[in-house]
Short mmCIF file of C-alpha atoms and ligand atoms in Angstrom, two decimals:
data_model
loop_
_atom_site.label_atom_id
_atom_site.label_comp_id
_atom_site.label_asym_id
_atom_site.label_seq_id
_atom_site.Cartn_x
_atom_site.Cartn_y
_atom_site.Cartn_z
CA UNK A 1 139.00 73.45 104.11
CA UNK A 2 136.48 76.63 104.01
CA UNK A 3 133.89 76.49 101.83
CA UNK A 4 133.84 79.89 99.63
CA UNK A 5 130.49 81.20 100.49
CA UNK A 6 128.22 83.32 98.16
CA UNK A 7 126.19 85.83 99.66
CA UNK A 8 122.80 84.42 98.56
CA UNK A 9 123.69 82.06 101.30
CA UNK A 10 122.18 83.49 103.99
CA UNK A 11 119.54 85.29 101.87
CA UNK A 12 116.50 83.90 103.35
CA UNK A 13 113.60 86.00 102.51
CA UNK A 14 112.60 88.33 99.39
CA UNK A 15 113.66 91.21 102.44
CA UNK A 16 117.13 89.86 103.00
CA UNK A 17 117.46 90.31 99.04
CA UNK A 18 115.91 93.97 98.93
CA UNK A 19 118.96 94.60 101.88
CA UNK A 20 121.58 93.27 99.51
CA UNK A 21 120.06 95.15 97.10
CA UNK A 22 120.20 98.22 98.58
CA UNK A 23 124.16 97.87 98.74
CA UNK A 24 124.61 97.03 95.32
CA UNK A 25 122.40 99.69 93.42
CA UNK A 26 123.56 102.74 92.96
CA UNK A 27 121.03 104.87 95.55
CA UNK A 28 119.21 106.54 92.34
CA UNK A 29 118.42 103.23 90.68
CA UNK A 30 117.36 101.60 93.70
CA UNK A 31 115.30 104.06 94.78
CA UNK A 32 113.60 104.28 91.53
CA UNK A 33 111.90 100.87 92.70
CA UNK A 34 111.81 101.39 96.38
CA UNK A 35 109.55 104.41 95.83
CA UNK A 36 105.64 104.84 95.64
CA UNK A 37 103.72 108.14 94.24
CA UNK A 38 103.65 111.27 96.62
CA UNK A 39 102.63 109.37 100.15
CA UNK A 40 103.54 106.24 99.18
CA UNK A 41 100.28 105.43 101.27
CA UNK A 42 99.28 102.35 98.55
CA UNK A 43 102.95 101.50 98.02
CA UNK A 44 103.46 100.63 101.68
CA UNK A 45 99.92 99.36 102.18
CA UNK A 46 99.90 96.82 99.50
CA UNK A 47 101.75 94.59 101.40
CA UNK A 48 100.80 95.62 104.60
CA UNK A 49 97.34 94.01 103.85
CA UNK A 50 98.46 90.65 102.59
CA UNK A 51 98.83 90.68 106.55
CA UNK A 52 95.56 91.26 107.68
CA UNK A 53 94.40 87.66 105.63
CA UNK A 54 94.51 84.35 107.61
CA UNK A 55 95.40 80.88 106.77
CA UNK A 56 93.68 77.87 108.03
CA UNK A 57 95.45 75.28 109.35
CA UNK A 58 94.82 71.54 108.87
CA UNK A 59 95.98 68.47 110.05
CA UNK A 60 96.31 64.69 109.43
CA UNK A 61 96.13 65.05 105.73
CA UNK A 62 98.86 63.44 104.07
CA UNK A 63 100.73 66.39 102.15
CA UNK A 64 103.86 64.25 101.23
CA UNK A 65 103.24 64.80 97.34
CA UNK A 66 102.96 68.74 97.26
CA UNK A 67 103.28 70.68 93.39
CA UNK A 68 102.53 74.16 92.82
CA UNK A 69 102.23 73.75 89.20
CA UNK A 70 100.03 75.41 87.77
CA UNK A 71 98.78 77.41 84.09
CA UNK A 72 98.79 81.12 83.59
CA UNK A 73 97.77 82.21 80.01
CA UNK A 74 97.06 78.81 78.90
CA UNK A 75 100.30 77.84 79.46
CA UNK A 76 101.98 74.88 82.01
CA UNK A 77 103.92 77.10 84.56
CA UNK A 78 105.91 75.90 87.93
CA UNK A 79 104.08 77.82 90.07
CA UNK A 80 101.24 80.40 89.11
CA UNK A 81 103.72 83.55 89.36
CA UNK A 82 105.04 85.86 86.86
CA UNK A 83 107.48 88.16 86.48
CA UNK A 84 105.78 91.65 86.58
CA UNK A 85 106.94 94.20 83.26
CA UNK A 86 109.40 96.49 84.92
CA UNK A 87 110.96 99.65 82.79
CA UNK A 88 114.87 100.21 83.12
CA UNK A 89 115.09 96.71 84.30
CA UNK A 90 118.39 96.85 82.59
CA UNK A 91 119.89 99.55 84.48
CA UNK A 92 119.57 97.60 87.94
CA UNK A 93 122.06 95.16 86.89
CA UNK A 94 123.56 95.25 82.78
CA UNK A 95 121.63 92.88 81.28
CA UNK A 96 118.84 92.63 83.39
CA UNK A 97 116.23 91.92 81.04
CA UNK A 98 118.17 88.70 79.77
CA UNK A 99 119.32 87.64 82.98
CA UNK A 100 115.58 87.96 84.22
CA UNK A 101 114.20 86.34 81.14
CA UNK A 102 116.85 83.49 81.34
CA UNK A 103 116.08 82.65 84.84
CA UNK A 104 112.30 82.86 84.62
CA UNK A 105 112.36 80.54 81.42
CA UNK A 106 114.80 78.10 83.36
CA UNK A 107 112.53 78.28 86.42
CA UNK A 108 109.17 77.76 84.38
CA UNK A 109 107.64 80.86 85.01
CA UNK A 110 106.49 83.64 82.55
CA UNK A 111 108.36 86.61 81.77
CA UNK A 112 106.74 89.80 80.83
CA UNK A 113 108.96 92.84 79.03
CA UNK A 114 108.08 96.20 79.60
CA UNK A 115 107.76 98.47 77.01
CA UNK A 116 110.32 100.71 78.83
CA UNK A 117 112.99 98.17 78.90
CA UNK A 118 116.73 98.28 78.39
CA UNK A 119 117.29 94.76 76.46
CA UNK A 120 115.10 94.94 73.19
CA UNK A 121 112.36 92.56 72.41
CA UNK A 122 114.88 91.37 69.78
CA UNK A 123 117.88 91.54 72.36
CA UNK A 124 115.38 89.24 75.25
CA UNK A 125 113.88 86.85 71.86
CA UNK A 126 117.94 85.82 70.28
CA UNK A 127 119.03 84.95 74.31
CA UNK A 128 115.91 82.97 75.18
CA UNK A 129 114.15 80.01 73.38
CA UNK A 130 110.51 80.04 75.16
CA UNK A 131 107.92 83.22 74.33
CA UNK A 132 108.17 85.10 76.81
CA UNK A 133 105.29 88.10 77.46
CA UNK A 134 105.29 91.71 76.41
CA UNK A 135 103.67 94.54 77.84
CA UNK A 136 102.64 97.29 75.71
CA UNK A 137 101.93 101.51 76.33
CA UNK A 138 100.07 102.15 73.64
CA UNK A 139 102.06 105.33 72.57
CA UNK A 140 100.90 108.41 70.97
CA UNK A 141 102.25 107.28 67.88
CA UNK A 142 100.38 104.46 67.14
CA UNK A 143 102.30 103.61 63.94
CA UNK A 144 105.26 102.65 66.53
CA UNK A 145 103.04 101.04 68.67
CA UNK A 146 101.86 99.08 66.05
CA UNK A 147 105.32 98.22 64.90
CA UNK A 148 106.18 97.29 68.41
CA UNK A 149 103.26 94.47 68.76
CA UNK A 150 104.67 92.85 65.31
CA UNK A 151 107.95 93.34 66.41
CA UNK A 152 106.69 91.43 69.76
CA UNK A 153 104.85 88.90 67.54
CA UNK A 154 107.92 88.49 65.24
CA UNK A 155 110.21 87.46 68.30
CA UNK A 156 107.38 84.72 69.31
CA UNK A 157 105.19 86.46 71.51
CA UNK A 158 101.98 84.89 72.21
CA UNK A 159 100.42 86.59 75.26
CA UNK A 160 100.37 90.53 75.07
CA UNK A 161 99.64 92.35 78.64
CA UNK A 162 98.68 96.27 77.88
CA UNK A 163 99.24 98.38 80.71
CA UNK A 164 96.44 101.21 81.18
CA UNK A 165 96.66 102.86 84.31
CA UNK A 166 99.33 105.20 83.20
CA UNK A 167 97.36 108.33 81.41
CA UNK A 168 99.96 110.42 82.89
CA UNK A 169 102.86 109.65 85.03
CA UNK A 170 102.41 109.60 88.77
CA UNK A 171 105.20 111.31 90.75
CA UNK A 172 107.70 109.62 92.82
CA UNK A 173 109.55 112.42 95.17
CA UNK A 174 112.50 110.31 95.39
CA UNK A 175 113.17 110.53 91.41
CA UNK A 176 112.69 113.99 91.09
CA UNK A 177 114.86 114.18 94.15
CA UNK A 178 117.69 112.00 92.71
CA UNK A 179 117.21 113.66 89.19
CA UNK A 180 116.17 110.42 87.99
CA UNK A 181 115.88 110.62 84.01
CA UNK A 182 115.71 108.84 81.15
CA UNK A 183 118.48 108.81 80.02
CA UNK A 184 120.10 109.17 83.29
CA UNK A 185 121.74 112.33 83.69
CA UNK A 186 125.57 112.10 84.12
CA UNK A 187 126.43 114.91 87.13
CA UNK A 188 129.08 114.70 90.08
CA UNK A 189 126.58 113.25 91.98
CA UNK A 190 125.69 110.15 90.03
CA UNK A 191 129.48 109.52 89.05
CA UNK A 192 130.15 109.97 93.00
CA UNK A 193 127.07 107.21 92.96
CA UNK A 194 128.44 104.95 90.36
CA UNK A 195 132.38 104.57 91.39
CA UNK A 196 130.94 104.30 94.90
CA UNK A 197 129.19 100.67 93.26
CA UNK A 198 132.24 98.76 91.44
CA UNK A 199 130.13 95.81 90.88
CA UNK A 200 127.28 97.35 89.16
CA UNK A 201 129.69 99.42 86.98
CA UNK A 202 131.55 96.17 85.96
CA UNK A 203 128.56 94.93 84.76
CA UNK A 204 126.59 97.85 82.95
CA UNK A 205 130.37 98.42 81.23
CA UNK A 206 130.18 94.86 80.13
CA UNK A 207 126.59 95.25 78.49
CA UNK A 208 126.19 96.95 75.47
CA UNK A 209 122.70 97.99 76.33
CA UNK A 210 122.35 101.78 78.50
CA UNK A 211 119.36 102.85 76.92
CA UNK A 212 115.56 101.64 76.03
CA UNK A 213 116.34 99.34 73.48
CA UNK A 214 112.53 99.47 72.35
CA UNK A 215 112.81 102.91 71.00
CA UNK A 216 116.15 104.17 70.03
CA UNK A 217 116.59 103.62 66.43
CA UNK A 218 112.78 102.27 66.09
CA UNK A 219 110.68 105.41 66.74
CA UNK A 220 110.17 107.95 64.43
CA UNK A 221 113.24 110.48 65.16
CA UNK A 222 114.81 108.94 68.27
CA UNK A 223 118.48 108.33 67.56
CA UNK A 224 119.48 110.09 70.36
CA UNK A 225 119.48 110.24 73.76
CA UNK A 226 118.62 113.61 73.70
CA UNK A 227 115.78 112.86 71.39
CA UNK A 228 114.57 110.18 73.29
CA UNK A 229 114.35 111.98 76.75
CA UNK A 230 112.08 113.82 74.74
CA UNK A 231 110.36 111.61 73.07
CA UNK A 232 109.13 109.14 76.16
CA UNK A 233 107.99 112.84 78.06
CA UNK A 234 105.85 113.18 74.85
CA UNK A 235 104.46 109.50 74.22
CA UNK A 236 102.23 109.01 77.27
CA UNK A 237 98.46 108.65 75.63
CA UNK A 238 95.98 110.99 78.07
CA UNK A 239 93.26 110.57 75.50
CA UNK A 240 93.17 106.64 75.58
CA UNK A 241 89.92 105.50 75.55
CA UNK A 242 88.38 101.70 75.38
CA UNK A 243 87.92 102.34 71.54
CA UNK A 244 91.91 102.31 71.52
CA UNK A 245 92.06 99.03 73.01
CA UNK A 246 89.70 97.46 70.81
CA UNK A 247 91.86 98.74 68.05
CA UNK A 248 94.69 96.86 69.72
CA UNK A 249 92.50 93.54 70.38
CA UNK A 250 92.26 93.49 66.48
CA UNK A 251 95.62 93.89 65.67
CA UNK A 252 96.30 91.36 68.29
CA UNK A 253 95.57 87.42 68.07
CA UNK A 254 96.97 86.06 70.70
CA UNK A 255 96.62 85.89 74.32
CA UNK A 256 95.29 89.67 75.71
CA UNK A 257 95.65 90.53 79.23
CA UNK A 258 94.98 94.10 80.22
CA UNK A 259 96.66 95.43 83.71
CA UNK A 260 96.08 98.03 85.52
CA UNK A 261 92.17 96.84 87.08
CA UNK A 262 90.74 97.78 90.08
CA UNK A 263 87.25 98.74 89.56
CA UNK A 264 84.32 96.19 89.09
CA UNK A 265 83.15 98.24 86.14
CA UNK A 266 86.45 98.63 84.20
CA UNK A 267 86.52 94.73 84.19
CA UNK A 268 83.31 94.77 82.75
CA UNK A 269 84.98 96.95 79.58
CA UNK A 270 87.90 94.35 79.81
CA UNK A 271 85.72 91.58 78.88
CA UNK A 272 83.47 93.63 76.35
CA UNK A 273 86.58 94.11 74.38
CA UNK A 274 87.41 90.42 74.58
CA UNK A 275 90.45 90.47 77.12
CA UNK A 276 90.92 86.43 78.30
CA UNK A 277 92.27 88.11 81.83
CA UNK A 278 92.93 90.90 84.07
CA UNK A 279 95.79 92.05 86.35
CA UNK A 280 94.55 93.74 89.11
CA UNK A 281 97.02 96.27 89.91
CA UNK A 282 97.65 99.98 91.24
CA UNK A 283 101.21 99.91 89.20
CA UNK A 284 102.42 99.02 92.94
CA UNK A 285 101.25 102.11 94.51
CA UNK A 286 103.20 104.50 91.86
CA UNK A 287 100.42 105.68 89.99
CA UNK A 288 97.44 106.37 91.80
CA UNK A 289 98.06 107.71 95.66
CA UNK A 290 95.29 106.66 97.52
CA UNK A 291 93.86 103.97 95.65
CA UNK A 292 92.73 100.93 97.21
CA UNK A 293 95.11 98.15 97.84
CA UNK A 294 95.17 94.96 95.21
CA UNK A 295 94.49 92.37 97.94
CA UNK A 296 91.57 94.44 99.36
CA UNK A 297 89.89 94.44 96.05
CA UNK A 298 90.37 91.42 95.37
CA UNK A 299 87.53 89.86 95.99
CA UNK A 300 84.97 91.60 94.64
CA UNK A 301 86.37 91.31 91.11
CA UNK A 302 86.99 87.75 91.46
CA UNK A 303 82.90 87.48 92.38
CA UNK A 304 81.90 90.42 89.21
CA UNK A 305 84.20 88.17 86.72
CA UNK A 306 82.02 85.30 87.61
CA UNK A 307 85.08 82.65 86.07
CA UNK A 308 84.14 84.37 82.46
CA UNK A 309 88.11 86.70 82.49
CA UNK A 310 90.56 84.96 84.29
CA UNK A 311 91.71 87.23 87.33
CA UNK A 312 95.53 87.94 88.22
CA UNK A 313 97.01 90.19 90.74
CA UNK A 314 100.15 92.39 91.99
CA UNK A 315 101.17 95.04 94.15
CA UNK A 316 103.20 93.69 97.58
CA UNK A 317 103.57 89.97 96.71
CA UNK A 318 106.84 89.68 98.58
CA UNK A 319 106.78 85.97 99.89
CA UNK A 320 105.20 82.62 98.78
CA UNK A 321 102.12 83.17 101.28
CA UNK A 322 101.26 86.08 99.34
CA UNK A 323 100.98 84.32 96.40
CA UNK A 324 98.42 81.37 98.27
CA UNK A 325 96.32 84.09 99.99
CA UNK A 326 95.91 85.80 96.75
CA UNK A 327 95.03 82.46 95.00
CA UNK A 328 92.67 81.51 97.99
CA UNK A 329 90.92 84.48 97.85
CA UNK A 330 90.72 83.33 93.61
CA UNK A 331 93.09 85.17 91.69
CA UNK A 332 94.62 82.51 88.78
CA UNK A 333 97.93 83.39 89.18
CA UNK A 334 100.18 86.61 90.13
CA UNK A 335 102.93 88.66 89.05
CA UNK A 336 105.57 89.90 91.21
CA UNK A 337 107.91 93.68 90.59
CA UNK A 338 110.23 94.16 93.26
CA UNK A 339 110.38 90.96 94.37
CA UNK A 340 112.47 89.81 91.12
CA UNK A 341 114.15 93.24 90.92
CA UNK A 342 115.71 93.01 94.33
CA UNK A 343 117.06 89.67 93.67
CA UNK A 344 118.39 91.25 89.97
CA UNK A 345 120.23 94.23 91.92
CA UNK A 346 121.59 91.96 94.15
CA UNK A 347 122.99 88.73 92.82
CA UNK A 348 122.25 89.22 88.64
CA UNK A 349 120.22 85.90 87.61
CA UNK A 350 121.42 84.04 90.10
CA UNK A 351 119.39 86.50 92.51
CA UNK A 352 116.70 86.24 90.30
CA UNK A 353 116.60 83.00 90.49
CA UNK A 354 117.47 82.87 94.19
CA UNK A 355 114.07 85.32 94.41
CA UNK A 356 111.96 82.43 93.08
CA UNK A 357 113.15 79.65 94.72
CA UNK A 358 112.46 81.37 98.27
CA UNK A 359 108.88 82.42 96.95
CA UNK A 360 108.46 78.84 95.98
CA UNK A 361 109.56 76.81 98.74
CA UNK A 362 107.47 79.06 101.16
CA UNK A 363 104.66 77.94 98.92
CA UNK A 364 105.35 74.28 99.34
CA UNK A 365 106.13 74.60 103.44
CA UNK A 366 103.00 76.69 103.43
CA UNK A 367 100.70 74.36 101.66
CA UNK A 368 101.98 71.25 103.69
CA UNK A 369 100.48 73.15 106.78
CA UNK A 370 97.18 73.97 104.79
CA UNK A 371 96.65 70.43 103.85
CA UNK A 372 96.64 70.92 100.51
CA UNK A 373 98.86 69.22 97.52
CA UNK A 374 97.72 71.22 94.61
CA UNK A 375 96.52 75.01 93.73
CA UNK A 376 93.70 73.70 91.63
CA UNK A 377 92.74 72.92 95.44
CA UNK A 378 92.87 75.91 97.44
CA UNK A 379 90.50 77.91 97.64
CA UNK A 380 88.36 79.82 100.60
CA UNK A 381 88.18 76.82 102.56
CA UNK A 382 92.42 77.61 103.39
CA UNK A 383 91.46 81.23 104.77
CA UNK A 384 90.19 82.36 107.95
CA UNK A 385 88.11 85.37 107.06
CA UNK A 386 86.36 87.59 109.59
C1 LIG B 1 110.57 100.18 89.16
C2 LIG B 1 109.26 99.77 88.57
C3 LIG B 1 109.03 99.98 87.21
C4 LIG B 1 107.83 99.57 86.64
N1 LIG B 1 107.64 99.70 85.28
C5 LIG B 1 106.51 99.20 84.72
C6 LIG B 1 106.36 99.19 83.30
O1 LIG B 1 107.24 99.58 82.55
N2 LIG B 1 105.18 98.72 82.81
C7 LIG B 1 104.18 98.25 83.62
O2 LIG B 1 103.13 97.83 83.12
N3 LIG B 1 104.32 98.24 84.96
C8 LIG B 1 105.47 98.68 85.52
N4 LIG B 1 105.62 98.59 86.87
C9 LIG B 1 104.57 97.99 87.70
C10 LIG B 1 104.79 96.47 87.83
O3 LIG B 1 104.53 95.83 86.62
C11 LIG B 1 103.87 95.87 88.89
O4 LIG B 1 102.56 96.27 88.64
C12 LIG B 1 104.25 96.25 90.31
O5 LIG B 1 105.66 96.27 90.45
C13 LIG B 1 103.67 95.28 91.31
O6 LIG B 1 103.98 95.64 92.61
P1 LIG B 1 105.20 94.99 93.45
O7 LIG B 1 106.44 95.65 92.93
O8 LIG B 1 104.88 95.37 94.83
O9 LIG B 1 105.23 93.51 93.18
C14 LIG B 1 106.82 98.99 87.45
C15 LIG B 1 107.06 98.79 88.81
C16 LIG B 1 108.27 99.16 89.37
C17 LIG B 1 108.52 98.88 90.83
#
């Protein structure tokens, strides 16, 4: 008898699922990840300097008990990674935001929806049971933006991430290229696209959600998709200053993380406005062109924060070392983008889920060769550094 085999079988590495990926996505959504601002010089280098930090390796330790438990935002997670707020989740796979949410929850790691998503807080809170995360723009219209935070608090939302590092939107080439939109334009081209992708059109015809689900119907004269094209071009704040966020710290009580970090001085601001943690982050190199890379920066924030904000990072985590040099080097936890999204485009939440099993069992293999059994135990002593 012959097993039926599912692809995710020989899936290996967060790579192999960014190759199935590839395959499955229609080339305008998938490039709408795969893509960086102008040079991509940050995109690519992010993870290209995960590989310039050493591990130390130990022996004769007994490492037969190994857990990678661990707590982001005062909460018990499986391992200290989150899933990373990603706009148009939803039109990688139909569904995406739920599947994502649903596999995250069932893997015991955090789940953070983007502003910009497909599913609606509502849609992600009636198909989950634990709080998951919401990140916020704070949109021109702060009467929305308002609304959206008790909307987020309403559906159980305890830890709020606000994303700052987009004043304006950096430019990918490959959108403009692809006419990437929002909406997505309907031309020859992206029909030729979409019947050339079966799968994916099976399952965005299933889903009843094509559209950000945060918005239309919500803010003030979007109920189309005309209107909303508009609308989103419009909302980006260029005048947002740290008085804004305090505004939002007040209408907020929970859990405040602010992302978007990379300067020893803007944490400073964080904490003055009484943010429990940071995300350092260059949006994974799609914002600013040029700017340094997450792990590089690392740790000089970790040494300014002094333990007083707790310190998280992304940008490049593709693989469960990542995640231990990044903790090593001090960070509290991490969040991952791509990494989850490939596994969405390629298997649904079963790739999701496939996506965090790999990054976790290369944690555990990885630690065993550290001699270590717990992350409350690495530290700088696991790193080699010049
Ligand atoms: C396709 C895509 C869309 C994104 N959309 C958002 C978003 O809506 N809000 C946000 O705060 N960050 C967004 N980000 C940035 C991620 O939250 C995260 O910072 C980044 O993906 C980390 O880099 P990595 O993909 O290399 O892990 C997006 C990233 C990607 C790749």
């Amino acid at each position: 008898m012959f097993a039926i085999r599912s692809p995710l079988d020989k899936v290996c590495t967060i790579e192999d699922l960014q190759v199935l990926a590839r395959k499955r996505v229609p080339k305008m959504f998938y490039e709408y990840v795969d893509s960086g601002s102008w040079t991509e010089g940050t995109y690519q280098q992010n993870e290209q300097d995960f590989k310039k930090v050493f591990f130390r390796q130990r022996v004769g330790i007994d490492v037969s008990q190994r857990n990678t438990s661990s707590f982001m935002a005062q909460t018990k997670v499986t391992m200290p990674v989150a899933l990373a707020p990603v706009g148009l989740t939803g039109m990688q796979y139909g569904d995406g935001e739920i599947l994502a949410a649903q596999a995250a929850e069932a893997f015991g790691v955090p789940f953070t929806l983007s502003s910009l998503s497909i599913c609606s807080i509502e849609d992600v809170a009636e198909q989950t049971e634990q709080p998951f995360w919401f990140q916020l723009y704070v949109f021109k219209d702060r009467e929305f933006t308002q609304q959206l935070l008790k909307r987020a608090k309403l559906a159980g939302c305890k830890t709020l991430v606000v994303t700052l590092d987009l004043p304006v939107m950096g430019q990918r080439h490959k959108d403009v290229k692809n006419q990437l939109s929002a909406p997505p334009k309907v031309s020859i081209s992206s029909l030729i696209q979409f019947l050339n992708h079966p799968r994916w059109c099976f399952n965005m015809m299933r889903s009843s959600h094509r559209t950000f689900g945060n918005i239309v119907g919500h803010a003030r004269g979007v109920n189309s998709l005309s209107s909303l094209a508009k609308w989103t071009s419009e909302q980006l704040d260029a005048t947002l200053t740290w008085k804004d966020l305090q505004w939002v710290r007040d209408e907020w009580d929970g859990f405040l993380i602010l992302k978007g970090i990379l300067d020893v001085e803007d944490l400073y601001q964080a904490a003055s406005i009484g943010a429990q943690a940071v995300v350092i982050s260059n949006h994974g190199g799609r914002q600013l062109d040029g700017a340094p890379t997450t792990i590089s920066v690392l740790p000089e924030i970790i040494s300014a924060a002094n333990n007083q904000t707790d310190i998280y990072m992304d940008g490049g985590v593709r693989s469960g070392q990542d995640v231990l040099k990044a903790i090593a080097l001090g960070a509290k936890g991490v969040f991952i983008g791509r990494a989850f999204i490939y596994g969405l485009g390629a298997a649904g939440g079963a790739g999701v889920t496939h996506a965090l099993e790999i990054i976790h069992k290369e944690m555990l293999t990885t630690m065993a060769l550290l001699g270590e059994s717990k992350v409350s135990g690495i530290g700088l002593h696991n790193l080699r550094l010049p």
